[in-house]
Coordinates of C-alpha atoms in Angstrom, one line a residue:
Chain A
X1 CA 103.3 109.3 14.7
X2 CA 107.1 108.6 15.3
X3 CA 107.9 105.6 17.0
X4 CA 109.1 107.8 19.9
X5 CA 106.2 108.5 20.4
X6 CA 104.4 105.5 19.6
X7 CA 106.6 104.3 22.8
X8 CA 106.0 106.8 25.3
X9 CA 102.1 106.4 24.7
X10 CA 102.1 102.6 25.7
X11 CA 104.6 103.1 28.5
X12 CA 102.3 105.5 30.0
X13 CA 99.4 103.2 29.3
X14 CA 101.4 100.1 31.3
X15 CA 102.6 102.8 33.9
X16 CA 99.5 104.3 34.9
X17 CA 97.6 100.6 34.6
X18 CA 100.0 99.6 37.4
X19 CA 100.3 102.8 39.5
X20 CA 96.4 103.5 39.5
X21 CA 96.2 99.4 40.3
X22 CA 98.7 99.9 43.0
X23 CA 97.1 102.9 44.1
X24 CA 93.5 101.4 44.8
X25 CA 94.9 98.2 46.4
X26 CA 96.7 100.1 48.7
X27 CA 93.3 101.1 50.1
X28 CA 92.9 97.8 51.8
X29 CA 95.6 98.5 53.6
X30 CA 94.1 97.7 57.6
X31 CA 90.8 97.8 56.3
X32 CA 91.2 93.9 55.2
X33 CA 88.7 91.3 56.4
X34 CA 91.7 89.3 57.7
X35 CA 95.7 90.5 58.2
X36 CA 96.6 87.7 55.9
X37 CA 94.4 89.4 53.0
X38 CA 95.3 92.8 54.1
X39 CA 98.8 92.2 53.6
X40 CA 98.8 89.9 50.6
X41 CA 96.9 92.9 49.0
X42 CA 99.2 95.4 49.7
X43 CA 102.2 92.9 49.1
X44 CA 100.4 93.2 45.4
X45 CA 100.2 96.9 45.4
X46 CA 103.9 97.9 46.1
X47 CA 105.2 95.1 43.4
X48 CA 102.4 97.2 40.9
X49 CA 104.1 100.3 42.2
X50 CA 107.4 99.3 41.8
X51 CA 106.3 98.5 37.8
X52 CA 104.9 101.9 37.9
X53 CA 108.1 103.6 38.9
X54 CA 109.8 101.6 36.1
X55 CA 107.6 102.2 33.3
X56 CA 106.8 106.1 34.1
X57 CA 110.9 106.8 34.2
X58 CA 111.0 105.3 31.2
X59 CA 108.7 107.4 29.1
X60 CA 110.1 110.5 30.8
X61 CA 113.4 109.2 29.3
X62 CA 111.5 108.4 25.9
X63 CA 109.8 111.5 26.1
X64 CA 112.7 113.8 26.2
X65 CA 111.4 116.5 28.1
X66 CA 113.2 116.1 31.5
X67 CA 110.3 114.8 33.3
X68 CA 110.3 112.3 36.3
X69 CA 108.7 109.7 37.4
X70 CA 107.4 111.8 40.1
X71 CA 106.6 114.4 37.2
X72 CA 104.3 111.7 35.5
X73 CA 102.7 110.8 38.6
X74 CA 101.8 113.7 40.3
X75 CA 101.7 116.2 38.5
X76 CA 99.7 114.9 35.3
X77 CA 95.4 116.0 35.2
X78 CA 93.1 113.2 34.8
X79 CA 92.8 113.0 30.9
X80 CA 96.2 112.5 30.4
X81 CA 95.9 109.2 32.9
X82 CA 95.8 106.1 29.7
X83 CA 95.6 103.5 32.4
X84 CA 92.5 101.6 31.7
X85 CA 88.8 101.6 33.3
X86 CA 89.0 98.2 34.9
X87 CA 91.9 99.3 37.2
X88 CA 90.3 102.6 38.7
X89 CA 86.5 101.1 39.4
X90 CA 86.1 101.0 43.0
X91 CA 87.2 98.5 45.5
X92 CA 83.7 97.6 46.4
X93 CA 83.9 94.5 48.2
X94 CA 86.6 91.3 48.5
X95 CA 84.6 89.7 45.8
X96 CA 84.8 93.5 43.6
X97 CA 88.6 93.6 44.2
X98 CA 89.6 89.9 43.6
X99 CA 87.7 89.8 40.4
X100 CA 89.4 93.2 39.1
X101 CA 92.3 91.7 40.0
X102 CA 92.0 88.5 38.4
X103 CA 90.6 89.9 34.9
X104 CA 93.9 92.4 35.0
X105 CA 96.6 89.9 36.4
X106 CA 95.9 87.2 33.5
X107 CA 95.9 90.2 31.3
X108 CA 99.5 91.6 32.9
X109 CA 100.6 88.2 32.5
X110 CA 100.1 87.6 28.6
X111 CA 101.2 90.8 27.6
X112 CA 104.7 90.2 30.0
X113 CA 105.1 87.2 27.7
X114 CA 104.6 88.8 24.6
X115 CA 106.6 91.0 26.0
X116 CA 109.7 89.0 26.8
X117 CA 110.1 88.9 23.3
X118 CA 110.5 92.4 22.5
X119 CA 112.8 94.1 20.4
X120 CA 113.3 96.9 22.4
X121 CA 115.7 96.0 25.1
X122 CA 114.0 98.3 27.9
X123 CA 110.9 96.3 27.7
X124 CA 112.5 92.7 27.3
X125 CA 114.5 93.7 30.6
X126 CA 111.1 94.9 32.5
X127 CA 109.0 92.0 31.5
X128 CA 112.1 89.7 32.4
X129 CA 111.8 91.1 36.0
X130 CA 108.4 91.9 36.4
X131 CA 107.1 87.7 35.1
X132 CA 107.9 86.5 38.3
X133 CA 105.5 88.8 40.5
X134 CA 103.1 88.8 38.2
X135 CA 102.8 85.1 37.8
X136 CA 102.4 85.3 41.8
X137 CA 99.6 87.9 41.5
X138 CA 97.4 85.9 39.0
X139 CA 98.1 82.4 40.8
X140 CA 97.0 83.9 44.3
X141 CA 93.7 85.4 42.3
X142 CA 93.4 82.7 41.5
X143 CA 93.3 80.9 44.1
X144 CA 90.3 83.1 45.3
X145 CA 88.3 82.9 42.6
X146 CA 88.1 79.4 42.5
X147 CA 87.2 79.4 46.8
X148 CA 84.7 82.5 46.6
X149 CA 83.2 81.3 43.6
X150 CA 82.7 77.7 44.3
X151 CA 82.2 78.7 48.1
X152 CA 79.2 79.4 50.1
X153 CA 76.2 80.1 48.4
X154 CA 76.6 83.8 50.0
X155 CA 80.6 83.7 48.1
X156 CA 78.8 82.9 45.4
X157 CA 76.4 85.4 44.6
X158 CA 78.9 88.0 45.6
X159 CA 81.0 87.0 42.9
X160 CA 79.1 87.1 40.1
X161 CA 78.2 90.2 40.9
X162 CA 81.3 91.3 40.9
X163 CA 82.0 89.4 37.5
X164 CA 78.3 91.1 36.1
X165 CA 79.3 94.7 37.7
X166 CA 83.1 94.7 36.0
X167 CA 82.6 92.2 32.7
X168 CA 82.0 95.3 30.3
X169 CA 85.7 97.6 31.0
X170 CA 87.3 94.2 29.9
X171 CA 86.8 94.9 26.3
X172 CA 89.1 98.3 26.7
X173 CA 92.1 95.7 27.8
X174 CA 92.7 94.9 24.3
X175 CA 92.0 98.4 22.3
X176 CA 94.8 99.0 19.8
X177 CA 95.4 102.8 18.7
X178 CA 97.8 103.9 15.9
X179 CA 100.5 103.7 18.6
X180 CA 100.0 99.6 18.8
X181 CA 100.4 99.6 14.9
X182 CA 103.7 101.3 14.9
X183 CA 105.4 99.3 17.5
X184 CA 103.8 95.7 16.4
X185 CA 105.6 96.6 13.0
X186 CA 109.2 97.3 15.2
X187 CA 109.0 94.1 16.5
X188 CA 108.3 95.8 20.3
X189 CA 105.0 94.9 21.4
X190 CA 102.7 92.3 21.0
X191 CA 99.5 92.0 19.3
X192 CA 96.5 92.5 22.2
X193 CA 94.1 91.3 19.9
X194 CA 96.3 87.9 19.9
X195 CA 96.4 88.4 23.8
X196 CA 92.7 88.8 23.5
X197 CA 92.2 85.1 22.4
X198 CA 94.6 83.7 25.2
X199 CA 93.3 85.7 27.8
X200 CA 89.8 84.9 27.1
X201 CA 90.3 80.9 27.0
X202 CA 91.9 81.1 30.4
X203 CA 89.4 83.5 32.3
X204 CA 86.6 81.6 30.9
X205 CA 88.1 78.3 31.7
X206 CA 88.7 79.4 35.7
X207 CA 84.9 81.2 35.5
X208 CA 83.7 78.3 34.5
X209 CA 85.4 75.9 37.2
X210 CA 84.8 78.2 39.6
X211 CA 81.3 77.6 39.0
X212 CA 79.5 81.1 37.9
X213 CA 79.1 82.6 34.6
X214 CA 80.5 84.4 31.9
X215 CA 78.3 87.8 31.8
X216 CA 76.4 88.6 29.0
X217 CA 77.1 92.6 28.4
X218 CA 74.7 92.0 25.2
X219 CA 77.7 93.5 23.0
X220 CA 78.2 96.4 25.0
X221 CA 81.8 97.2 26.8
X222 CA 82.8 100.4 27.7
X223 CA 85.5 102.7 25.8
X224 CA 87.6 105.8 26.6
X225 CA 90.8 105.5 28.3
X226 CA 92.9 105.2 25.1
X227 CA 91.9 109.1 24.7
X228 CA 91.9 110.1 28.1
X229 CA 88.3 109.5 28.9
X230 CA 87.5 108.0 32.5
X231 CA 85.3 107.0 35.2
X232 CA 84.3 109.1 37.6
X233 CA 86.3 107.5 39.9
X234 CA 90.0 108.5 38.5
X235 CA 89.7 112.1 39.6
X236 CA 89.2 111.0 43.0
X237 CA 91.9 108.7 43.2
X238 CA 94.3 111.2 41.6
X239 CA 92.9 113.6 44.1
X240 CA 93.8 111.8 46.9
X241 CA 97.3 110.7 45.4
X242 CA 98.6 113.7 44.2
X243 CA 97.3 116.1 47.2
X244 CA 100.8 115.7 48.8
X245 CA 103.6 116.5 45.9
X246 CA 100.9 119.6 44.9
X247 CA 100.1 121.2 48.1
X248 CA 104.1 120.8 48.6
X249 CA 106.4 120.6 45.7
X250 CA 109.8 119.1 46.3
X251 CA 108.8 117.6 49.3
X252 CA 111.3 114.7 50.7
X253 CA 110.1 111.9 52.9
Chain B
X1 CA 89.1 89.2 65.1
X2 CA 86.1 87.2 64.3
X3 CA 86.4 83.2 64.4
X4 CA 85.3 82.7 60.8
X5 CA 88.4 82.8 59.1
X6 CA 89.5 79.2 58.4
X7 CA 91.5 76.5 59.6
X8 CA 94.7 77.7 62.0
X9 CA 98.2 76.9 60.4
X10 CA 101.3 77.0 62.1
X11 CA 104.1 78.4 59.9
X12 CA 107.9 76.8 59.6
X13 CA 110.2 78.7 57.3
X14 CA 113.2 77.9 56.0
X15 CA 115.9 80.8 56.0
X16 CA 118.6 79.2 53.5
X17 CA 119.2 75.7 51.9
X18 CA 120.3 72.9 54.5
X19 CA 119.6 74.0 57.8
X20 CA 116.3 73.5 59.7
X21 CA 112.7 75.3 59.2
X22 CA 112.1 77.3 62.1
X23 CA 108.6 78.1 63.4
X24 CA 107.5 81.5 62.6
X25 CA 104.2 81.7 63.3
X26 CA 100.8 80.8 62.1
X27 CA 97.9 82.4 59.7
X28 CA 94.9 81.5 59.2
X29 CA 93.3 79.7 55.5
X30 CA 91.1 77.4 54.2
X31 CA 93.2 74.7 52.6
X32 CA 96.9 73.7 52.7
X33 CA 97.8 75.7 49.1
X34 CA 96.2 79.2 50.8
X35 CA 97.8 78.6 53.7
X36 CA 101.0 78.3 51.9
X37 CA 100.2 81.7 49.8
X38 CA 99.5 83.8 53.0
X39 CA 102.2 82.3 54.5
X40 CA 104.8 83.7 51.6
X41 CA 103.0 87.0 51.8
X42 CA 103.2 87.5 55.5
X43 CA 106.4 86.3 56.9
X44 CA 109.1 85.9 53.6
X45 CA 108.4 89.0 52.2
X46 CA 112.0 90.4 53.0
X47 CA 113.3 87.7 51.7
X48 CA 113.4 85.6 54.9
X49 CA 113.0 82.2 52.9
X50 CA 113.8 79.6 50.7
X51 CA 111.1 77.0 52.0
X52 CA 108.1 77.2 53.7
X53 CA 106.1 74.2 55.9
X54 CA 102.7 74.7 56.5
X55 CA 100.9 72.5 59.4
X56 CA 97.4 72.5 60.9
X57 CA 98.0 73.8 64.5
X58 CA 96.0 71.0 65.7
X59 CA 97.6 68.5 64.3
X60 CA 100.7 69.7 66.6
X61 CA 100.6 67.7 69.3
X62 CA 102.4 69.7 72.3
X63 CA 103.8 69.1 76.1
X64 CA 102.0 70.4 78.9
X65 CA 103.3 72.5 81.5
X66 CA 102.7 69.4 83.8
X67 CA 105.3 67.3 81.9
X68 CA 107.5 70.2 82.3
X69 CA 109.8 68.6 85.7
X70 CA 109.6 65.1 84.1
X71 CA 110.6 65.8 81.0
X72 CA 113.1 68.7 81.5
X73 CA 114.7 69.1 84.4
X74 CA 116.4 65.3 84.3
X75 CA 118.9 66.8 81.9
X76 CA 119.6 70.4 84.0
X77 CA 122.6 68.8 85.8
X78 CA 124.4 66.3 83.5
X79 CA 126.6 69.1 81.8
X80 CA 128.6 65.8 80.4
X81 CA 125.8 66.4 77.7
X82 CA 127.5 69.6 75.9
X83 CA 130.0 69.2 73.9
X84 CA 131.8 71.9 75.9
X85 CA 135.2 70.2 75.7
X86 CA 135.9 70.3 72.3
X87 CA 137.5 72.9 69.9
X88 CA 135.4 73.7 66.7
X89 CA 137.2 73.7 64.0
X90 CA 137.1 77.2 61.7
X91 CA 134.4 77.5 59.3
X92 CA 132.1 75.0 60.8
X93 CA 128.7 76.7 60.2
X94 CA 125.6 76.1 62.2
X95 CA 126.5 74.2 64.7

Protein backbone atom coordinates (compact mmCIF):
# COMPACT_ATOMS: atom_id res chain seq x y z
CA UNK A 1 0.00 0.00 0.00
CA UNK A 2 1.61 3.51 -0.94
CA UNK A 3 1.24 6.04 1.42
CA UNK A 4 -1.00 7.80 -1.08
CA UNK A 5 -3.09 5.59 -0.55
CA UNK A 6 -2.71 4.85 2.91
CA UNK A 7 -3.96 8.66 3.11
CA UNK A 8 -6.93 8.77 1.03
CA UNK A 9 -8.28 5.62 2.93
CA UNK A 10 -8.35 7.43 6.39
CA UNK A 11 -9.45 10.69 4.90
CA UNK A 12 -12.43 9.00 3.67
CA UNK A 13 -12.87 7.19 6.96
CA UNK A 14 -12.79 10.89 8.87
CA UNK A 15 -14.91 12.26 5.93
CA UNK A 16 -17.73 9.95 5.80
CA UNK A 17 -17.64 9.66 9.91
CA UNK A 18 -18.47 13.35 9.86
CA UNK A 19 -20.75 13.64 6.74
CA UNK A 20 -22.96 10.42 7.71
CA UNK A 21 -22.81 12.19 11.57
CA UNK A 22 -23.90 15.37 9.98
CA UNK A 23 -26.30 13.66 7.93
CA UNK A 24 -28.34 11.89 10.75
CA UNK A 25 -28.35 14.93 13.12
CA UNK A 26 -29.75 16.90 10.57
CA UNK A 27 -32.88 14.74 11.00
CA UNK A 28 -33.73 16.47 14.18
CA UNK A 29 -34.05 19.34 12.45
CA UNK A 30 -37.98 20.68 13.75
CA UNK A 31 -38.52 17.40 14.94
CA UNK A 32 -36.59 18.42 18.44
CA UNK A 33 -38.30 18.16 21.79
CA UNK A 34 -37.46 21.84 22.38
CA UNK A 35 -36.08 24.66 19.69
CA UNK A 36 -33.09 25.10 21.86
CA UNK A 37 -32.21 21.20 21.21
CA UNK A 38 -33.37 21.36 17.76
CA UNK A 39 -31.01 23.92 16.87
CA UNK A 40 -28.06 23.05 19.03
CA UNK A 41 -28.35 19.70 17.13
CA UNK A 42 -28.32 21.00 13.86
CA UNK A 43 -25.69 23.75 14.94
CA UNK A 44 -23.62 20.26 15.43
CA UNK A 45 -24.46 18.81 12.19
CA UNK A 46 -23.44 21.70 9.66
CA UNK A 47 -19.87 22.18 11.79
CA UNK A 48 -19.66 17.92 10.97
CA UNK A 49 -20.60 18.87 7.45
CA UNK A 50 -18.33 21.48 7.05
CA UNK A 51 -15.41 18.72 8.35
CA UNK A 52 -16.93 16.58 5.78
CA UNK A 53 -16.45 18.98 2.91
CA UNK A 54 -12.84 19.38 4.06
CA UNK A 55 -11.80 16.00 4.42
CA UNK A 56 -13.71 14.46 1.15
CA UNK A 57 -11.81 17.33 -1.12
CA UNK A 58 -8.90 16.33 0.27
CA UNK A 59 -8.86 12.67 -0.69
CA UNK A 60 -10.18 13.57 -4.07
CA UNK A 61 -6.99 15.76 -4.27
CA UNK A 62 -4.97 12.74 -2.72
CA UNK A 63 -6.62 10.43 -4.89
CA UNK A 64 -5.79 11.92 -8.16
CA UNK A 65 -8.56 11.07 -10.08
CA UNK A 66 -10.44 14.44 -10.52
CA UNK A 67 -13.12 13.71 -8.17
CA UNK A 68 -15.06 16.20 -5.91
CA UNK A 69 -16.22 16.45 -2.86
CA UNK A 70 -19.61 16.18 -4.35
CA UNK A 71 -18.13 13.13 -6.39
CA UNK A 72 -17.35 11.37 -2.88
CA UNK A 73 -20.53 12.22 -1.46
CA UNK A 74 -22.99 11.43 -3.78
CA UNK A 75 -22.08 9.47 -6.05
CA UNK A 76 -20.16 6.63 -3.93
CA UNK A 77 -22.50 3.02 -3.21
CA UNK A 78 -22.69 1.99 0.26
CA UNK A 79 -19.66 -0.34 0.60
CA UNK A 80 -17.37 2.15 -0.33
CA UNK A 81 -18.88 4.48 2.83
CA UNK A 82 -15.56 3.65 5.70
CA UNK A 83 -17.36 5.87 8.15
CA UNK A 84 -18.01 3.82 11.20
CA UNK A 85 -21.20 1.87 12.62
CA UNK A 86 -21.72 4.10 15.68
CA UNK A 87 -22.41 7.17 13.41
CA UNK A 88 -25.16 5.61 11.05
CA UNK A 89 -27.36 3.71 13.92
CA UNK A 90 -30.56 5.43 14.16
CA UNK A 91 -31.50 8.53 15.99
CA UNK A 92 -33.88 6.67 18.21
CA UNK A 93 -34.63 8.86 20.96
CA UNK A 94 -32.78 12.20 22.70
CA UNK A 95 -31.22 9.71 25.01
CA UNK A 96 -30.09 7.38 21.53
CA UNK A 97 -28.69 10.48 19.87
CA UNK A 98 -26.91 12.19 22.86
CA UNK A 99 -25.12 9.10 23.79
CA UNK A 100 -23.88 8.45 19.94
CA UNK A 101 -22.93 11.66 20.19
CA UNK A 102 -21.04 11.67 23.19
CA UNK A 103 -19.15 8.22 22.61
CA UNK A 104 -18.05 9.86 18.96
CA UNK A 105 -17.33 13.54 20.14
CA UNK A 106 -14.71 12.40 22.89
CA UNK A 107 -13.50 10.13 20.22
CA UNK A 108 -13.27 13.29 17.38
CA UNK A 109 -11.67 15.06 20.08
CA UNK A 110 -8.53 12.71 20.96
CA UNK A 111 -7.86 11.92 17.56
CA UNK A 112 -7.89 16.10 16.57
CA UNK A 113 -5.16 16.14 19.24
CA UNK A 114 -3.16 13.47 17.99
CA UNK A 115 -3.84 15.06 15.15
CA UNK A 116 -2.49 18.60 15.68
CA UNK A 117 0.68 16.98 15.69
CA UNK A 118 0.79 15.62 12.41
CA UNK A 119 3.32 15.61 9.92
CA UNK A 120 1.30 16.11 7.12
CA UNK A 121 0.56 19.75 6.96
CA UNK A 122 -3.20 19.22 5.52
CA UNK A 123 -4.16 17.38 8.58
CA UNK A 124 -2.29 19.68 11.22
CA UNK A 125 -4.17 22.65 9.49
CA UNK A 126 -7.76 20.76 9.70
CA UNK A 127 -7.34 19.54 13.23
CA UNK A 128 -6.12 23.23 14.07
CA UNK A 129 -9.54 24.47 12.83
CA UNK A 130 -11.82 21.83 13.47
CA UNK A 131 -10.48 21.56 17.86
CA UNK A 132 -12.48 24.39 18.61
CA UNK A 133 -15.96 22.98 17.44
CA UNK A 134 -15.33 19.88 18.42
CA UNK A 135 -14.30 20.71 21.94
CA UNK A 136 -17.86 22.57 21.90
CA UNK A 137 -19.66 19.37 20.70
CA UNK A 138 -18.20 17.00 23.45
CA UNK A 139 -18.64 19.73 26.28
CA UNK A 140 -22.43 20.26 25.32
CA UNK A 141 -22.75 16.12 25.33
CA UNK A 142 -21.59 16.46 27.93
CA UNK A 143 -23.47 18.37 29.57
CA UNK A 144 -26.48 16.04 28.78
CA UNK A 145 -25.19 13.14 29.75
CA UNK A 146 -24.47 14.15 33.06
CA UNK A 147 -28.52 15.81 33.42
CA UNK A 148 -30.30 12.73 31.55
CA UNK A 149 -28.32 10.38 33.30
CA UNK A 150 -28.40 11.57 36.78
CA UNK A 151 -31.96 12.96 35.99
CA UNK A 152 -35.36 11.49 36.58
CA UNK A 153 -35.60 8.07 37.26
CA UNK A 154 -37.52 7.95 33.66
CA UNK A 155 -33.88 10.03 32.08
CA UNK A 156 -32.35 7.46 33.59
CA UNK A 157 -33.46 4.35 32.36
CA UNK A 158 -33.62 5.86 28.95
CA UNK A 159 -30.01 6.31 28.98
CA UNK A 160 -28.71 3.34 29.76
CA UNK A 161 -30.49 1.93 27.24
CA UNK A 162 -29.18 3.95 24.98
CA UNK A 163 -25.56 3.26 26.49
CA UNK A 164 -26.59 -0.90 26.51
CA UNK A 165 -28.23 -0.50 22.71
CA UNK A 166 -24.86 1.38 21.23
CA UNK A 167 -21.84 0.15 23.70
CA UNK A 168 -20.83 -2.77 21.17
CA UNK A 169 -19.96 -0.32 17.59
CA UNK A 170 -17.53 1.50 20.05
CA UNK A 171 -14.89 -1.15 19.71
CA UNK A 172 -14.84 -0.39 15.60
CA UNK A 173 -13.69 3.43 16.78
CA UNK A 174 -10.26 2.23 17.30
CA UNK A 175 -9.68 -0.62 14.44
CA UNK A 176 -6.38 -0.07 12.81
CA UNK A 177 -5.96 -1.57 9.04
CA UNK A 178 -2.63 -1.70 7.09
CA UNK A 179 -3.41 2.00 6.17
CA UNK A 180 -3.02 3.11 10.08
CA UNK A 181 0.47 1.32 10.03
CA UNK A 182 1.82 3.22 7.11
CA UNK A 183 0.91 6.53 8.19
CA UNK A 184 1.82 5.99 12.18
CA UNK A 185 5.36 5.21 10.64
CA UNK A 186 5.16 8.89 8.53
CA UNK A 187 4.70 10.59 11.45
CA UNK A 188 0.84 11.57 10.15
CA UNK A 189 -1.63 9.95 12.37
CA UNK A 190 -1.88 8.93 15.65
CA UNK A 191 -2.00 5.59 17.21
CA UNK A 192 -6.07 4.73 17.96
CA UNK A 193 -5.09 2.13 20.06
CA UNK A 194 -3.33 4.96 22.27
CA UNK A 195 -6.62 7.01 21.75
CA UNK A 196 -8.30 3.95 22.90
CA UNK A 197 -6.80 4.17 26.43
CA UNK A 198 -7.64 8.03 26.77
CA UNK A 199 -10.97 7.80 25.47
CA UNK A 200 -11.91 5.00 27.60
CA UNK A 201 -10.76 6.71 31.04
CA UNK A 202 -12.85 9.77 30.14
CA UNK A 203 -16.21 8.09 28.97
CA UNK A 204 -16.01 5.87 31.87
CA UNK A 205 -15.26 8.55 34.24
CA UNK A 206 -18.48 10.77 32.89
CA UNK A 207 -20.66 7.18 32.87
CA UNK A 208 -19.76 6.79 35.99
CA UNK A 209 -20.68 10.35 37.45
CA UNK A 210 -23.46 10.39 35.54
CA UNK A 211 -24.61 7.68 37.51
CA UNK A 212 -25.40 4.47 35.07
CA UNK A 213 -23.13 1.83 33.89
CA UNK A 214 -20.58 0.80 31.74
CA UNK A 215 -22.29 -2.11 29.50
CA UNK A 216 -21.16 -5.40 29.61
CA UNK A 217 -21.07 -6.58 25.66
CA UNK A 218 -19.50 -9.90 27.28
CA UNK A 219 -16.46 -9.40 24.68
CA UNK A 220 -18.51 -8.92 21.77
CA UNK A 221 -18.38 -5.46 19.56
CA UNK A 222 -19.30 -5.36 16.22
CA UNK A 223 -16.78 -5.10 13.10
CA UNK A 224 -17.09 -4.14 9.39
CA UNK A 225 -16.80 -0.70 8.32
CA UNK A 226 -12.97 -0.75 7.77
CA UNK A 227 -14.06 -3.10 4.64
CA UNK A 228 -17.09 -1.58 3.64
CA UNK A 229 -19.46 -3.63 5.69
CA UNK A 230 -22.51 -1.75 7.27
CA UNK A 231 -25.68 -1.62 9.10
CA UNK A 232 -28.70 -1.74 7.56
CA UNK A 233 -29.23 1.59 8.15
CA UNK A 234 -26.41 3.30 5.80
CA UNK A 235 -28.18 2.42 2.58
CA UNK A 236 -31.09 4.32 3.77
CA UNK A 237 -29.41 7.25 4.80
CA UNK A 238 -27.42 7.32 1.49
CA UNK A 239 -30.70 6.78 -0.18
CA UNK A 240 -32.19 9.69 1.10
CA UNK A 241 -28.90 11.81 0.76
CA UNK A 242 -27.89 11.12 -2.53
CA UNK A 243 -31.60 11.02 -4.29
CA UNK A 244 -31.09 14.63 -5.32
CA UNK A 245 -27.40 14.88 -7.12
CA UNK A 246 -28.54 11.25 -8.89
CA UNK A 247 -32.01 11.88 -10.06
CA UNK A 248 -30.25 15.32 -11.33
CA UNK A 249 -26.70 15.47 -12.05
CA UNK A 250 -25.16 18.92 -12.09
CA UNK A 251 -27.83 20.41 -10.32
CA UNK A 252 -27.07 23.98 -8.69
CA UNK A 253 -28.93 25.28 -5.73
CA UNK B 1 -44.91 23.89 23.48
CA UNK B 2 -45.36 21.88 26.49
CA UNK B 3 -44.37 23.58 30.01
CA UNK B 4 -41.89 20.95 30.97
CA UNK B 5 -38.96 22.31 29.61
CA UNK B 6 -36.98 24.02 32.46
CA UNK B 7 -36.39 27.14 34.14
CA UNK B 8 -37.00 30.45 31.68
CA UNK B 9 -33.79 32.52 31.06
CA UNK B 10 -33.59 35.79 29.62
CA UNK B 11 -30.65 36.14 27.24
CA UNK B 12 -28.12 39.49 27.20
CA UNK B 13 -25.49 39.32 24.50
CA UNK B 14 -22.68 41.13 24.10
CA UNK B 15 -21.94 42.17 20.36
CA UNK B 16 -18.13 43.35 20.69
CA UNK B 17 -15.73 44.22 23.71
CA UNK B 18 -16.71 47.44 25.74
CA UNK B 19 -20.14 48.32 24.98
CA UNK B 20 -23.23 47.02 26.74
CA UNK B 21 -25.09 43.42 26.62
CA UNK B 22 -28.21 43.84 25.03
CA UNK B 23 -31.24 41.66 25.67
CA UNK B 24 -31.82 39.19 22.94
CA UNK B 25 -34.16 36.97 24.15
CA UNK B 26 -34.68 34.10 26.32
CA UNK B 27 -34.52 30.02 26.11
CA UNK B 28 -35.40 27.71 28.14
CA UNK B 29 -32.74 25.13 30.48
CA UNK B 30 -32.24 23.54 33.49
CA UNK B 31 -29.34 25.23 35.11
CA UNK B 32 -27.27 28.44 34.59
CA UNK B 33 -24.29 26.40 32.45
CA UNK B 34 -27.24 24.85 29.88
CA UNK B 35 -28.74 27.88 29.72
CA UNK B 36 -25.49 29.46 28.75
CA UNK B 37 -24.95 26.57 25.98
CA UNK B 38 -28.41 27.05 24.29
CA UNK B 39 -27.98 30.45 24.53
CA UNK B 40 -24.53 30.37 22.25
CA UNK B 41 -26.27 27.90 19.95
CA UNK B 42 -29.44 29.96 19.37
CA UNK B 43 -28.66 33.60 19.17
CA UNK B 44 -24.42 33.92 18.48
CA UNK B 45 -24.28 31.59 15.93
CA UNK B 46 -23.44 34.22 13.18
CA UNK B 47 -21.14 35.43 15.18
CA UNK B 48 -23.31 38.01 16.92
CA UNK B 49 -21.18 37.77 20.25
CA UNK B 50 -18.33 38.11 22.38
CA UNK B 51 -20.19 37.62 25.75
CA UNK B 52 -23.18 36.25 26.75
CA UNK B 53 -25.41 36.93 30.35
CA UNK B 54 -27.76 34.57 31.19
CA UNK B 55 -30.56 35.53 33.93
CA UNK B 56 -33.64 33.66 35.37
CA UNK B 57 -36.58 35.73 33.87
CA UNK B 58 -38.05 35.79 37.25
CA UNK B 59 -35.47 37.15 38.88
CA UNK B 60 -36.12 40.36 36.51
CA UNK B 61 -38.01 42.48 38.31
CA UNK B 62 -40.03 44.73 35.76
CA UNK B 63 -42.37 48.08 35.66
CA UNK B 64 -45.85 47.81 35.14
CA UNK B 65 -47.85 49.54 32.67
CA UNK B 66 -49.37 51.37 35.68
CA UNK B 67 -46.09 53.07 36.60
CA UNK B 68 -45.85 53.95 33.10
CA UNK B 69 -47.23 58.16 33.51
CA UNK B 70 -45.16 58.32 36.86
CA UNK B 71 -42.28 57.16 35.87
CA UNK B 72 -42.06 58.31 32.14
CA UNK B 73 -43.76 61.00 31.09
CA UNK B 74 -42.01 63.52 33.84
CA UNK B 75 -39.04 63.55 31.50
CA UNK B 76 -41.25 63.99 27.92
CA UNK B 77 -40.86 67.82 28.16
CA UNK B 78 -37.48 68.84 29.72
CA UNK B 79 -35.58 68.55 26.31
CA UNK B 80 -32.62 70.43 28.49
CA UNK B 81 -31.97 66.64 29.15
CA UNK B 82 -30.21 65.81 25.51
CA UNK B 83 -27.25 66.82 24.95
CA UNK B 84 -28.51 68.30 21.68
CA UNK B 85 -26.32 71.36 21.92
CA UNK B 86 -23.13 69.98 21.52
CA UNK B 87 -20.89 68.95 18.56
CA UNK B 88 -19.41 65.33 18.74
CA UNK B 89 -16.26 65.27 18.02
CA UNK B 90 -15.12 62.70 14.93
CA UNK B 91 -14.58 59.24 15.78
CA UNK B 92 -16.51 59.16 18.94
CA UNK B 93 -18.04 55.65 18.82
CA UNK B 94 -21.22 54.59 20.63
CA UNK B 95 -22.37 57.30 21.86
Amino acid sequence: MTKEEALYEFLIRLGDNALILGQRLGEWCGKAHQLESDIALTNVALDQIGQARLLLTEAGRIEGKGRTEDDLAYMRGEMDFRNNLLVEQDNGDFAHTIVRQYIFDVFQYHLLKGLQKSSNDFLKAYADKSIKEVTYHRSLSHDWMLRLGDGTELSHQKMQDALDDLWEYTGELFEMTEADDVLIAEGMIPKLSDIKKIWEEEVEATIQEATLKVPDTLGFMAYGSRKGIHSEYLGYILAEMQVLPRSMPDAKW
Amino acid sequence: MSTDQGMLWEVFVQAKPGIPHKHAGSVHAPDAEMALKSARDVYTRRREGTSIWVVPANMISATTEQDADSFFDPADDKVYRHPTFYTIPEGVKYL
